[in-house]
Short mmCIF file of C-alpha atoms in Angstrom, two decimals:
data_model
loop_
_atom_site.label_atom_id
_atom_site.label_comp_id
_atom_site.label_asym_id
_atom_site.label_seq_id
_atom_site.Cartn_x
_atom_site.Cartn_y
_atom_site.Cartn_z
CA MET S 1 20.15 -4.51 13.66
CA THR S 2 19.50 -4.71 9.92
CA GLU S 3 18.89 -1.47 7.99
CA PRO S 4 15.32 -0.71 6.88
CA LEU S 5 14.55 -1.33 3.22
CA SER S 6 14.62 1.37 0.52
CA GLN S 7 15.56 4.32 2.72
CA ASP S 8 17.67 5.93 -0.05
CA GLU S 9 14.99 5.78 -2.77
CA LEU S 10 14.33 9.23 -4.27
CA LEU S 11 10.71 10.46 -4.04
CA ASP S 12 8.80 13.40 -5.44
CA ILE S 13 7.57 15.74 -2.70
CA VAL S 14 4.10 17.14 -3.40
CA ASP S 15 1.82 19.89 -2.10
CA GLU S 16 -1.80 19.73 -0.87
CA GLN S 17 -3.02 19.51 -4.49
CA ASP S 18 -0.59 16.66 -5.34
CA ARG S 19 1.70 18.90 -7.43
CA VAL S 20 5.43 18.13 -7.37
CA VAL S 21 7.36 20.77 -5.41
CA GLY S 22 10.70 18.97 -4.86
CA GLN S 23 12.45 15.67 -4.20
CA ALA S 24 13.88 13.90 -1.14
CA ARG S 25 15.25 10.54 -0.05
CA ARG S 26 12.57 8.24 1.36
CA ALA S 27 14.17 8.23 4.84
CA ASP S 28 14.22 12.04 4.86
CA ALA S 29 10.64 12.27 3.59
CA TYR S 30 9.45 10.11 6.50
CA ALA S 31 11.72 11.73 9.11
CA ARG S 32 10.64 15.26 8.11
CA ARG S 33 6.99 14.38 7.31
CA LEU S 34 7.34 15.52 3.71
CA ARG S 35 4.21 14.80 1.66
CA HIS S 36 4.87 12.28 -1.12
CA ARG S 37 2.92 9.77 -3.23
CA SER S 38 1.99 6.13 -2.69
CA THR S 39 -0.13 3.40 -4.23
CA PHE S 40 -2.53 0.91 -2.66
CA ILE S 41 -3.52 -2.09 -4.79
CA LEU S 42 -6.23 -4.48 -3.61
CA VAL S 43 -5.41 -7.85 -5.17
CA ARG S 44 -8.06 -10.51 -5.67
CA ASP S 45 -7.58 -14.09 -6.82
CA ALA S 46 -9.87 -15.95 -9.26
CA ALA S 47 -12.22 -16.79 -6.35
CA GLY S 48 -12.52 -13.11 -5.40
CA ARG S 49 -10.52 -13.46 -2.19
CA VAL S 50 -8.27 -10.61 -1.05
CA PHE S 51 -4.49 -10.95 -0.78
CA VAL S 52 -3.53 -10.12 2.83
CA HIS S 53 0.02 -10.12 4.14
CA ARG S 54 2.18 -9.27 7.12
CA ARG S 55 4.98 -6.84 6.40
CA THR S 56 8.49 -7.77 7.41
CA ASP S 57 10.15 -6.17 10.41
CA ARG S 58 12.57 -4.38 8.05
CA LYS S 59 9.91 -2.10 6.56
CA LEU S 60 10.65 1.58 7.16
CA VAL S 61 7.01 2.36 8.01
CA PHE S 62 4.62 0.07 9.91
CA PRO S 63 7.01 -2.91 10.25
CA SER S 64 5.38 -6.27 11.07
CA HIS S 65 1.85 -4.90 10.49
CA TYR S 66 -0.73 -6.68 8.36
CA ASP S 67 -2.04 -5.10 5.18
CA MET S 68 -4.85 -5.85 2.73
CA PHE S 69 -3.10 -3.87 0.01
CA VAL S 70 0.16 -4.29 -1.84
CA GLY S 71 1.85 -1.16 -3.05
CA GLY S 72 4.24 1.45 -1.89
CA VAL S 73 5.79 4.78 -2.69
CA VAL S 74 5.82 6.34 -6.14
CA GLY S 75 9.40 7.00 -7.21
CA ALA S 76 10.64 10.40 -8.35
CA GLY S 77 9.33 11.12 -11.85
CA GLU S 78 7.12 8.00 -11.84
CA GLU S 79 3.37 8.07 -12.59
CA TYR S 80 0.84 6.49 -10.23
CA ASP S 81 -0.32 3.87 -12.77
CA ALA S 82 3.23 2.70 -13.53
CA ALA S 83 4.07 2.57 -9.82
CA ALA S 84 0.92 0.53 -9.07
CA LEU S 85 1.81 -2.13 -11.65
CA ARG S 86 5.48 -2.18 -10.61
CA GLU S 87 4.68 -2.44 -6.90
CA ALA S 88 2.01 -5.14 -7.40
CA GLU S 89 4.30 -7.31 -9.53
CA GLU S 90 7.26 -6.82 -7.17
CA GLU S 91 5.37 -7.59 -3.97
CA LEU S 92 3.45 -10.53 -5.45
CA GLY S 93 6.52 -11.91 -7.21
CA VAL S 94 4.78 -12.15 -10.59
CA SER S 95 5.18 -10.69 -14.05
CA GLY S 96 2.52 -10.13 -16.70
CA LEU S 97 -0.11 -8.83 -14.27
CA PRO S 98 -2.87 -6.80 -15.96
CA ALA S 99 -2.74 -3.06 -15.33
CA PRO S 100 -4.43 -2.34 -11.99
CA THR S 101 -7.72 -0.42 -12.28
CA PRO S 102 -7.53 3.06 -10.71
CA LEU S 103 -10.41 3.70 -8.29
CA PHE S 104 -9.78 6.96 -6.39
CA ARG S 105 -7.16 9.08 -4.62
CA PHE S 106 -7.04 10.46 -1.09
CA LEU S 107 -4.70 12.41 1.12
CA TYR S 108 -3.51 10.41 4.15
CA GLU S 109 -2.33 12.69 6.93
CA THR S 110 -1.49 12.05 10.56
CA PRO S 111 0.85 13.91 12.91
CA GLU S 112 3.60 11.50 11.76
CA HIS S 113 2.83 10.88 8.06
CA SER S 114 1.56 12.63 4.93
CA TRP S 115 1.08 11.10 1.48
CA TRP S 116 -1.23 11.27 -1.50
CA SER S 117 -2.59 7.79 -2.07
CA ALA S 118 -3.92 6.26 -5.27
CA VAL S 119 -6.12 3.21 -4.71
CA TYR S 120 -6.35 0.44 -7.33
CA GLU S 121 -7.74 -3.05 -7.74
CA VAL S 122 -6.37 -5.94 -9.78
CA ARG S 123 -7.15 -9.61 -10.29
CA CYS S 124 -4.19 -11.97 -10.08
CA ASP S 125 -4.70 -15.45 -11.50
CA LEU S 126 -0.96 -16.14 -11.46
CA PRO S 127 0.73 -18.15 -8.70
CA VAL S 128 2.22 -15.63 -6.28
CA LYS S 129 5.70 -15.77 -4.77
CA PRO S 130 5.90 -12.65 -2.60
CA GLN S 131 9.23 -10.95 -1.94
CA GLU S 132 10.71 -12.35 1.27
CA GLU S 133 12.25 -8.92 2.04
CA GLU S 134 8.78 -7.32 1.98
CA VAL S 135 6.30 -10.04 2.99
CA ALA S 136 6.67 -12.21 6.12
CA TRP S 137 3.33 -14.07 5.70
CA TYR S 138 0.47 -14.02 3.21
CA GLY S 139 -2.87 -15.60 2.41
CA PHE S 140 -6.00 -14.98 0.37
CA LEU S 141 -8.98 -14.17 2.61
CA THR S 142 -12.67 -13.73 1.89
CA GLU S 143 -14.14 -10.31 2.69
CA GLU S 144 -15.75 -11.88 5.79
CA GLU S 145 -12.45 -13.36 6.98
CA LEU S 146 -10.74 -10.03 6.39
CA GLY S 147 -13.44 -8.27 8.42
CA ARG S 148 -12.79 -10.61 11.36
CA ARG S 149 -9.01 -10.20 11.10
CA LEU S 150 -9.34 -6.41 11.14
CA GLU S 151 -10.57 -6.82 14.73
CA GLU S 152 -7.81 -9.28 15.71
CA TRP S 153 -4.59 -8.30 13.91
CA GLU S 154 -2.61 -5.06 13.84
CA PHE S 155 -3.08 -3.62 10.35
CA THR S 156 -1.30 -0.65 8.80
CA PRO S 157 -3.34 2.46 9.69
CA ASP S 158 -3.09 3.86 6.15
CA GLY S 159 -4.31 0.54 4.73
CA VAL S 160 -7.25 0.51 7.16
CA GLU S 161 -8.16 4.04 6.05
CA ALA S 162 -7.83 3.13 2.35
CA TYR S 163 -10.00 0.04 2.90
CA ARG S 164 -12.64 2.09 4.75
CA LEU S 165 -12.72 4.59 1.88
CA LEU S 166 -12.86 1.76 -0.67
CA ARG S 167 -15.93 0.31 1.05
CA GLU S 168 -17.56 3.79 1.03
CA HIS S 169 -16.61 4.17 -2.64
CA ARG S 170 -18.36 0.87 -3.44
CA ARG S 171 -21.45 1.70 -1.36
CA ALA S 172 -21.76 4.98 -3.27
CA GLY S 173 -21.88 2.93 -6.47
CA ALA S 174 -18.71 4.41 -7.92
#
């Protein structure tokens, strides 16, 4: 079996208020449920459709799940905004993307996982060429198509929660 991706990446470990309290390898952070930081970037094309993809089976967390966000962990010493741009460009296979717009942050916690999550949105008018190591399939879906797929496909649970909160955020007029 092939090794999961990025298991040796160094992450900042944070407390309940998102303050850095230490560092750990990504694999250790997940194995020991150490709270760390991540980014979620909703990507829209010029027509307003949402970039949706299926993660590869080599992903350390939620392999082969669908996601309506690109993004990932924030590296040790990295700021959320820098990580959001880096992750979006890496996963989409583009350069020169505008800085993603920060929307809100939330703490994602389950019995297995714990991370502070910064949610962003960005428009991508560039032709995408997603990383084959990260993305097994992709397409741009309308909000209605995405809503139908949420009932049919297995999506990442953290992405589903971020999307639910994003819809609430929009309904609140934020």
